[in-house]
Amino acid sequence: MGSSWLCFSLSFLLVLHGTFAQQRYQQQQGQCQLNRLNPQEPTVRIQAEAGVTELWDKNNQQFQCAGVSLVRHVIQSRGMLLPSYLNTPLLAYVEQGRGFFGIMNSGCPETFQSSQQFQQGERGAGSRFQDRHQKIGQFKQGDIIAFPAGAAHWAYNEGNEELVLVCFEDSGNSANQLDQNSRRFFIAGNPQQGEQQQGQQGGSRSFQKEQFQSGNVFRGIDLELLAEAFGVSKETARKLQGEEDQRGHIVNIDQGLRVVRPPFSQEQEEREERQEQGQYGPRANGIEETICSAKLRQNIDNPARADVYNPHAGRFTTVNSLTLPILSFLRLSAARGVLYRVSHNYLLLLLLPLFV
C-alpha cells in the first residue's frame, strides 16, 4: 500500500511541479519535454540506530526537470532525527505517527525557558541549570510542516508506532545559491557512521554522500577553538564533534526526550481545527507574523477541510499562503488528494511550487 501510494503521488507531483519548473529552466529547453512519467522508487537506503532514511535519485530526469529532491524518514518509537539544516526550503508531510519538532532560526529569541535546581557534591551544594530553546511544535498524522532554508530543525517520535515523514526539498528555489542540489548539514551526531548504503543503481553511493556529508559541521572546527567558543571542556567539545558516535543520524533516546513545551490536549487540537475552518486566510489582528513567530504546521488530512469533494470519487485539500502564511515566504504550496477506486483508497500527496 505504501509503495503504491508513493509511486502514485510521485507521478502527480512531477506533472504539476515539472510544468512550473520548465519556466524556471529556460536553458534546458528540449531536455525537459517529458512525454511519459514513470513511477520512481528510492535508490538509497540509509540505516541508523533508530530508523532509516530513503532517498530518491536526484539525477533522474524527472526530478531534474522538476527541480526537487524527495526523502523519506522512518523513525522508531523514542527515536530522534538529529538537528540539521538545508540550503533549500523543506515541506514535510507526516504520513504516519505523531511527535514534536524543534526549529532554530538564526536571530530568533529562545522563548521557551525553564530553570531547574539540582544537587551537586556530598554536601548538597545546590546549582541552577537553565534550559532555553526556541519554540517546540506538535505534529500528528496528516500534518504539513514548513521549514525555511537554513533553519535548523529536528523531530522526535513520541508515539508507539513508527513515524514516517515524507520530505520535499525545493532544490530549484531561489534560496539555493549553490547549484541545483539540495544539501543537508547536521549540527549533531555523526550521520555517516553506522549506516548501510543499499543503492539500486551504480551512482547511488556518490548521490548519498552529497545528501549526507560525513560528520557534523563542528567536525571542521579546531577542538580548542570550539571549546573556547562554547565555554566547555575539550572533552565536551570532542563530543560535540561526534567523531566517536556510531549511531548515525537517527538516534534512540531510552528515557524519552524531555524538553520545555506547553501542554497540548485533544481539546486544544480540536479548537485549532475549528478556528482554521472558520477563517479563510490569516487573521488581521494588528500583529504581523514574522519568521520567528510564524505558524509552521497545518493539517491536510481532515475531510471537513476539503476544497473539492465527491462521495464517489474522493476529495482534494490544498494548503497555500492564505491558510499557512509562511508558504508565501517559501514560495510553495501543498495539496493532498484521496481518490477512490473500487474498494481501494489511493492516497495522493502533491507538493507544488507557488510562483508569484
Tab-separated table of C-alpha atoms in Angstrom:
chain	number	residue	atom	x	y	z
A	1	MET	CA	0.000	0.000	0.000
A	2	GLY	CA	2.771	2.442	0.983
A	3	SER	CA	4.801	1.705	-2.153
A	4	SER	CA	1.765	2.172	-4.402
A	5	TRP	CA	0.941	5.442	-2.687
A	6	LEU	CA	4.408	6.845	-3.150
A	7	CYS	CA	4.659	5.828	-6.794
A	8	PHE	CA	1.222	7.298	-7.482
A	9	SER	CA	1.970	10.509	-5.615
A	10	LEU	CA	5.329	10.999	-7.306
A	11	SER	CA	3.736	10.814	-10.724
A	12	PHE	CA	1.272	13.601	-9.950
A	13	LEU	CA	3.902	15.631	-8.123
A	14	LEU	CA	6.087	15.636	-11.194
A	15	VAL	CA	3.228	16.500	-13.544
A	16	LEU	CA	2.417	19.777	-11.845
A	17	HIS	CA	5.774	20.668	-10.384
A	18	GLY	CA	7.507	19.904	-13.654
A	19	THR	CA	5.116	22.153	-15.543
A	20	PHE	CA	6.142	25.153	-13.462
A	21	ALA	CA	9.789	24.167	-13.363
A	22	GLN	CA	10.042	24.407	-17.146
A	23	GLN	CA	9.533	28.145	-16.811
A	24	ARG	CA	12.457	28.281	-14.382
A	25	TYR	CA	14.952	26.413	-16.540
A	26	GLN	CA	14.619	28.036	-19.918
A	27	GLN	CA	18.180	26.969	-20.682
A	28	GLN	CA	17.059	23.351	-20.600
A	29	GLN	CA	14.535	23.690	-23.399
A	30	GLY	CA	14.326	20.445	-25.281
A	31	GLN	CA	15.658	18.447	-22.327
A	32	CYS	CA	12.529	18.608	-20.164
A	33	GLN	CA	9.889	17.769	-22.740
A	34	LEU	CA	8.775	14.588	-20.978
A	35	ASN	CA	6.288	12.530	-22.949
A	36	ARG	CA	5.854	9.921	-20.236
A	37	LEU	CA	6.206	9.993	-16.447
A	38	ASN	CA	7.435	6.835	-14.752
A	39	PRO	CA	6.847	5.981	-11.067
A	40	GLN	CA	10.081	6.111	-9.074
A	41	GLU	CA	11.318	4.079	-6.107
A	42	PRO	CA	14.013	5.095	-3.581
A	43	THR	CA	17.529	4.357	-4.801
A	44	VAL	CA	19.374	4.718	-1.474
A	45	ARG	CA	18.516	3.356	1.964
A	46	ILE	CA	20.492	4.713	4.949
A	47	GLN	CA	20.199	2.724	8.175
A	48	ALA	CA	20.715	4.375	11.568
A	49	GLU	CA	20.277	3.268	15.177
A	50	ALA	CA	16.603	4.234	15.496
A	51	GLY	CA	15.348	4.410	11.958
A	52	VAL	CA	16.050	4.539	8.265
A	53	THR	CA	16.159	7.228	5.587
A	54	GLU	CA	15.306	6.576	1.944
A	55	LEU	CA	16.354	8.890	-0.862
A	56	TRP	CA	15.250	9.164	-4.464
A	57	ASP	CA	17.882	9.692	-7.144
A	58	LYS	CA	18.120	13.424	-7.769
A	59	ASN	CA	19.869	12.750	-11.086
A	60	ASN	CA	16.709	11.214	-12.503
A	61	GLN	CA	15.489	13.348	-15.402
A	62	GLN	CA	12.031	13.789	-13.913
A	63	PHE	CA	13.423	15.197	-10.660
A	64	GLN	CA	15.960	17.313	-12.530
A	65	CYS	CA	13.258	18.936	-14.626
A	66	ALA	CA	11.020	19.476	-11.606
A	67	GLY	CA	13.864	20.926	-9.531
A	68	VAL	CA	13.025	18.837	-6.458
A	69	SER	CA	14.512	16.215	-4.153
A	70	LEU	CA	12.480	13.678	-2.177
A	71	VAL	CA	13.437	11.986	1.104
A	72	ARG	CA	11.512	9.676	3.430
A	73	HIS	CA	12.415	9.188	7.114
A	74	VAL	CA	11.076	6.217	9.098
A	75	ILE	CA	11.729	6.844	12.810
A	76	GLN	CA	11.156	4.258	15.529
A	77	SER	CA	9.372	4.993	18.802
A	78	ARG	CA	11.534	7.258	21.009
A	79	GLY	CA	13.742	7.914	18.028
A	80	MET	CA	15.058	11.376	17.186
A	81	LEU	CA	16.130	12.767	13.830
A	82	LEU	CA	19.171	14.819	14.830
A	83	PRO	CA	19.268	18.598	14.249
A	84	SER	CA	20.263	19.688	10.757
A	85	TYR	CA	19.573	22.393	8.211
A	86	LEU	CA	19.309	22.537	4.427
A	87	ASN	CA	20.233	25.039	1.764
A	88	THR	CA	16.684	24.767	0.387
A	89	PRO	CA	13.147	25.170	1.776
A	90	LEU	CA	11.563	21.973	3.064
A	91	LEU	CA	7.998	20.717	3.332
A	92	ALA	CA	7.484	17.610	5.477
A	93	TYR	CA	4.303	15.515	5.328
A	94	VAL	CA	3.508	13.297	8.318
A	95	GLU	CA	2.349	10.104	6.642
A	96	GLN	CA	2.126	8.173	9.921
A	97	GLY	CA	2.677	8.718	13.633
A	98	ARG	CA	2.931	11.687	15.959
A	99	GLY	CA	5.584	13.578	17.883
A	100	PHE	CA	7.090	17.019	18.247
A	101	PHE	CA	9.717	19.068	16.466
A	102	GLY	CA	12.024	21.980	17.166
A	103	ILE	CA	13.282	24.736	14.911
A	104	MET	CA	16.212	27.108	15.311
A	105	ASN	CA	16.041	30.256	13.196
A	106	SER	CA	19.117	32.455	13.264
A	107	GLY	CA	18.432	35.690	15.149
A	108	CYS	CA	15.209	34.496	16.805
A	109	PRO	CA	14.988	34.591	20.623
A	110	GLU	CA	14.872	31.487	22.815
A	111	THR	CA	11.349	31.951	24.101
A	112	PHE	CA	10.931	28.553	25.815
A	113	GLN	CA	12.772	28.638	29.148
A	114	SER	CA	12.896	26.620	32.352
A	115	SER	CA	15.134	26.763	35.427
A	116	GLN	CA	15.877	23.540	37.322
A	117	GLN	CA	17.551	23.066	40.699
A	118	PHE	CA	19.856	20.092	41.215
A	119	GLN	CA	22.243	18.921	43.941
A	120	GLN	CA	25.974	18.631	43.446
A	121	GLY	CA	28.537	17.034	45.746
A	122	GLU	CA	28.219	15.212	49.068
A	123	ARG	CA	27.391	18.396	50.964
A	124	GLY	CA	24.433	19.005	48.738
A	125	ALA	CA	25.625	22.277	47.268
A	126	GLY	CA	22.835	23.488	45.039
A	127	SER	CA	23.235	24.708	41.483
A	128	ARG	CA	20.760	26.018	38.960
A	129	PHE	CA	20.549	24.912	35.330
A	130	GLN	CA	18.518	26.838	32.791
A	131	ASP	CA	17.097	25.106	29.729
A	132	ARG	CA	16.436	27.556	26.900
A	133	HIS	CA	15.492	26.974	23.303
A	134	GLN	CA	13.258	28.251	20.535
A	135	LYS	CA	9.680	27.102	20.218
A	136	ILE	CA	8.612	23.451	20.084
A	137	GLY	CA	5.731	22.282	17.904
A	138	GLN	CA	3.492	19.204	17.995
A	139	PHE	CA	2.591	17.218	14.902
A	140	LYS	CA	0.338	14.307	14.029
A	141	GLN	CA	-0.628	12.222	11.013
A	142	GLY	CA	-1.714	14.346	8.074
A	143	ASP	CA	0.229	17.472	9.049
A	144	ILE	CA	2.284	19.565	6.641
A	145	ILE	CA	5.300	21.235	8.307
A	146	ALA	CA	7.221	24.045	6.597
A	147	PHE	CA	10.890	24.818	7.266
A	148	PRO	CA	12.712	27.782	5.663
A	149	ALA	CA	16.118	27.302	4.073
A	150	GLY	CA	18.897	27.482	6.660
A	151	ALA	CA	16.604	26.849	9.645
A	152	ALA	CA	17.979	24.020	11.787
A	153	HIS	CA	15.310	21.528	12.841
A	154	TRP	CA	14.825	18.144	14.482
A	155	ALA	CA	11.962	15.694	15.001
A	156	TYR	CA	11.131	13.222	17.770
A	157	ASN	CA	8.723	10.273	17.715
A	158	GLU	CA	6.789	10.193	20.987
A	159	GLY	CA	4.214	7.666	19.780
A	160	ASN	CA	4.190	3.874	19.990
A	161	GLU	CA	4.255	3.314	16.225
A	162	GLU	CA	6.783	4.224	13.572
A	163	LEU	CA	6.888	7.850	12.493
A	164	VAL	CA	7.011	8.301	8.702
A	165	LEU	CA	7.976	11.710	7.301
A	166	VAL	CA	7.953	12.364	3.557
A	167	CYS	CA	10.143	15.413	2.924
A	168	PHE	CA	10.003	17.556	-0.184
A	169	GLU	CA	13.096	19.717	-0.812
A	170	ASP	CA	12.702	22.524	-3.342
A	171	SER	CA	16.249	22.499	-4.718
A	172	GLY	CA	15.246	24.868	-7.516
A	173	ASN	CA	14.200	27.575	-5.047
A	174	SER	CA	15.933	30.956	-5.267
A	175	ALA	CA	17.184	30.452	-1.692
A	176	ASN	CA	19.582	27.821	-3.034
A	177	GLN	CA	22.569	29.898	-4.135
A	178	LEU	CA	24.943	26.987	-4.822
A	179	ASP	CA	23.619	24.720	-7.572
A	180	GLN	CA	20.540	22.601	-8.244
A	181	ASN	CA	21.382	20.157	-5.446
A	182	SER	CA	19.821	20.009	-2.000
A	183	ARG	CA	22.351	19.553	0.808
A	184	ARG	CA	21.754	18.720	4.466
A	185	PHE	CA	24.189	19.845	7.170
A	186	PHE	CA	23.985	18.137	10.563
A	187	ILE	CA	24.879	20.026	13.738
A	188	ALA	CA	24.926	16.948	15.978
A	189	GLY	CA	25.986	13.315	15.834
A	190	ASN	CA	27.934	11.555	13.118
A	191	PRO	CA	25.450	10.908	10.282
A	192	GLN	CA	27.596	8.683	8.101
A	193	GLN	CA	28.726	6.286	10.823
A	194	GLY	CA	26.855	3.008	11.203
A	195	GLU	CA	24.858	3.478	8.015
A	196	GLN	CA	24.310	0.889	5.313
A	197	GLN	CA	24.243	2.062	1.728
A	198	GLN	CA	21.935	-0.116	-0.338
A	199	GLY	CA	21.772	1.717	-3.641
A	200	GLN	CA	19.947	0.109	-6.529
A	201	GLN	CA	21.971	1.976	-9.127
A	202	GLY	CA	25.677	2.466	-9.687
A	203	GLY	CA	25.606	6.191	-8.961
A	204	SER	CA	23.747	5.869	-5.667
A	205	ARG	CA	26.843	5.910	-3.471
A	206	SER	CA	28.030	9.310	-4.678
A	207	PHE	CA	24.445	10.582	-4.525
A	208	GLN	CA	24.177	9.590	-0.855
A	209	LYS	CA	27.445	11.316	0.001
A	210	GLU	CA	26.171	14.564	-1.478
A	211	GLN	CA	22.974	14.378	0.567
A	212	PHE	CA	24.589	13.347	3.873
A	213	GLN	CA	28.036	14.852	4.359
A	214	SER	CA	30.369	12.926	6.652
A	215	GLY	CA	30.192	14.092	10.270
A	216	ASN	CA	28.571	17.300	11.520
A	217	VAL	CA	29.511	20.933	10.948
A	218	PHE	CA	31.615	21.073	14.142
A	219	ARG	CA	33.967	18.434	12.747
A	220	GLY	CA	35.863	21.053	10.742
A	221	ILE	CA	36.443	23.405	13.696
A	222	ASP	CA	39.604	23.220	15.786
A	223	LEU	CA	38.941	21.472	19.110
A	224	GLU	CA	40.411	24.228	21.299
A	225	LEU	CA	38.593	26.950	19.374
A	226	LEU	CA	35.303	25.051	19.691
A	227	ALA	CA	35.754	24.578	23.446
A	228	GLU	CA	36.545	28.270	23.896
A	229	ALA	CA	33.606	29.415	21.772
A	230	PHE	CA	31.069	27.367	23.763
A	231	GLY	CA	32.803	27.755	27.122
A	232	VAL	CA	33.070	23.998	27.659
A	233	SER	CA	35.839	21.485	28.287
A	234	LYS	CA	37.760	19.843	25.459
A	235	GLU	CA	36.058	16.548	26.270
A	236	THR	CA	32.633	18.119	25.798
A	237	ALA	CA	33.814	19.809	22.608
A	238	ARG	CA	35.016	16.441	21.334
A	239	LYS	CA	31.547	15.014	21.963
A	240	LEU	CA	30.037	17.924	20.037
A	241	GLN	CA	32.141	16.921	17.046
A	242	GLY	CA	30.718	13.399	17.331
A	243	GLU	CA	33.689	11.588	15.810
A	244	GLU	CA	33.212	8.544	18.058
A	245	ASP	CA	29.426	8.415	17.737
A	246	GLN	CA	28.412	5.237	15.902
A	247	ARG	CA	24.623	5.678	15.985
A	248	GLY	CA	24.006	7.551	12.749
A	249	HIS	CA	21.606	10.424	12.087
A	250	ILE	CA	18.545	8.923	13.854
A	251	VAL	CA	19.266	8.014	17.472
A	252	ASN	CA	17.318	6.234	20.198
A	253	ILE	CA	16.552	8.082	23.453
A	254	ASP	CA	15.959	5.354	26.036
A	255	GLN	CA	14.352	7.525	28.717
A	256	GLY	CA	12.418	9.661	26.268
A	257	LEU	CA	13.097	13.252	25.245
A	258	ARG	CA	12.142	15.891	27.801
A	259	VAL	CA	12.003	19.477	26.598
A	260	VAL	CA	10.331	22.693	27.699
A	261	ARG	CA	6.980	22.881	25.927
A	262	PRO	CA	3.431	23.920	26.812
A	263	PRO	CA	0.833	21.197	27.489
A	264	PHE	CA	-1.097	20.083	24.440
A	265	SER	CA	-4.512	18.450	24.792
A	266	GLN	CA	-7.058	16.964	22.405
A	267	GLU	CA	-9.407	19.841	23.197
A	268	GLN	CA	-6.808	22.390	22.099
A	269	GLU	CA	-6.263	20.478	18.880
A	270	GLU	CA	-9.975	20.394	18.093
A	271	ARG	CA	-10.264	24.106	18.923
A	272	GLU	CA	-7.463	24.926	16.478
A	273	GLU	CA	-9.177	22.918	13.752
A	274	ARG	CA	-12.471	24.753	14.323
A	275	GLN	CA	-10.673	28.095	14.128
A	276	GLU	CA	-8.986	27.077	10.880
A	277	GLN	CA	-12.314	26.040	9.355
A	278	GLY	CA	-13.927	29.301	10.412
A	279	GLN	CA	-11.440	31.570	8.686
A	280	TYR	CA	-10.115	31.904	5.179
A	281	GLY	CA	-6.700	33.471	5.297
A	282	PRO	CA	-4.662	34.986	8.143
A	283	ARG	CA	-6.333	36.989	10.871
A	284	ALA	CA	-5.957	40.760	10.677
A	285	ASN	CA	-5.421	41.349	14.401
A	286	GLY	CA	-2.753	44.029	14.084
A	287	ILE	CA	0.101	41.692	14.968
A	288	GLU	CA	2.158	40.910	11.909
A	289	GLU	CA	3.519	37.383	11.614
A	290	THR	CA	7.326	37.295	11.469
A	291	ILE	CA	9.692	34.457	10.663
A	292	CYS	CA	10.242	33.970	14.412
A	293	SER	CA	6.540	33.706	15.262
A	294	ALA	CA	5.302	32.116	12.049
A	295	LYS	CA	2.950	29.164	12.184
A	296	LEU	CA	4.715	26.189	10.611
A	297	ARG	CA	2.120	23.401	10.729
A	298	GLN	CA	-1.219	22.770	9.043
A	299	ASN	CA	-3.230	19.553	8.964
A	300	ILE	CA	-4.241	18.480	5.485
A	301	ASP	CA	-5.913	15.171	6.405
A	302	ASN	CA	-9.215	16.476	7.775
A	303	PRO	CA	-12.099	15.674	5.359
A	304	ALA	CA	-14.010	18.691	6.678
A	305	ARG	CA	-11.366	20.981	5.141
A	306	ALA	CA	-11.681	19.509	1.644
A	307	ASP	CA	-11.781	22.070	-1.170
A	308	VAL	CA	-13.156	19.539	-3.652
A	309	TYR	CA	-15.295	16.581	-2.568
A	310	ASN	CA	-17.180	13.814	-4.361
A	311	PRO	CA	-18.527	10.881	-2.306
A	312	HIS	CA	-17.884	8.525	-5.213
A	313	ALA	CA	-14.539	9.882	-6.430
A	314	GLY	CA	-12.685	11.297	-3.414
A	315	ARG	CA	-11.559	14.622	-2.029
A	316	PHE	CA	-8.866	17.225	-2.619
A	317	THR	CA	-7.450	19.600	0.002
A	318	THR	CA	-4.987	22.438	-0.529
A	319	VAL	CA	-2.734	24.452	1.746
A	320	ASN	CA	-1.395	27.769	0.486
A	321	SER	CA	-0.272	31.166	1.747
A	322	LEU	CA	-3.838	32.033	2.796
A	323	THR	CA	-4.109	29.109	5.211
A	324	LEU	CA	-0.396	28.880	6.107
A	325	PRO	CA	1.195	32.312	5.503
A	326	ILE	CA	4.814	31.120	5.712
A	327	LEU	CA	4.288	29.350	2.378
A	328	SER	CA	4.269	32.775	0.725
A	329	PHE	CA	7.813	33.318	2.008
A	330	LEU	CA	8.873	29.856	0.829
A	331	ARG	CA	7.034	30.303	-2.493
A	332	LEU	CA	5.449	26.878	-2.102
A	333	SER	CA	2.014	25.353	-1.652
A	334	ALA	CA	0.780	21.853	-0.872
A	335	ALA	CA	-2.198	19.682	-1.687
A	336	ARG	CA	-3.417	16.223	-0.749
A	337	GLY	CA	-5.935	14.101	-2.592
A	338	VAL	CA	-7.724	10.912	-1.634
A	339	LEU	CA	-9.007	9.056	-4.697
A	340	TYR	CA	-11.487	6.162	-4.549
A	341	ARG	CA	-11.155	3.288	-6.960
A	342	VAL	CA	-13.469	0.309	-6.429
A	343	SER	CA	-12.723	-0.744	-2.818
A	344	HIS	CA	-9.185	0.633	-2.624
A	345	ASN	CA	-8.146	4.088	-1.492
A	346	TYR	CA	-5.220	5.638	-3.331
A	347	LEU	CA	-3.590	8.407	-1.358
A	348	LEU	CA	-2.051	11.248	-3.298
A	349	LEU	CA	0.301	13.889	-1.890
A	350	LEU	CA	1.044	16.892	-4.085
A	351	LEU	CA	3.712	19.385	-3.085
A	352	LEU	CA	3.658	22.205	-5.583
A	353	PRO	CA	5.702	25.369	-6.121
A	354	LEU	CA	3.949	28.700	-5.787
A	355	PHE	CA	5.295	31.356	-8.147
A	356	VAL	CA	4.292	34.984	-7.635
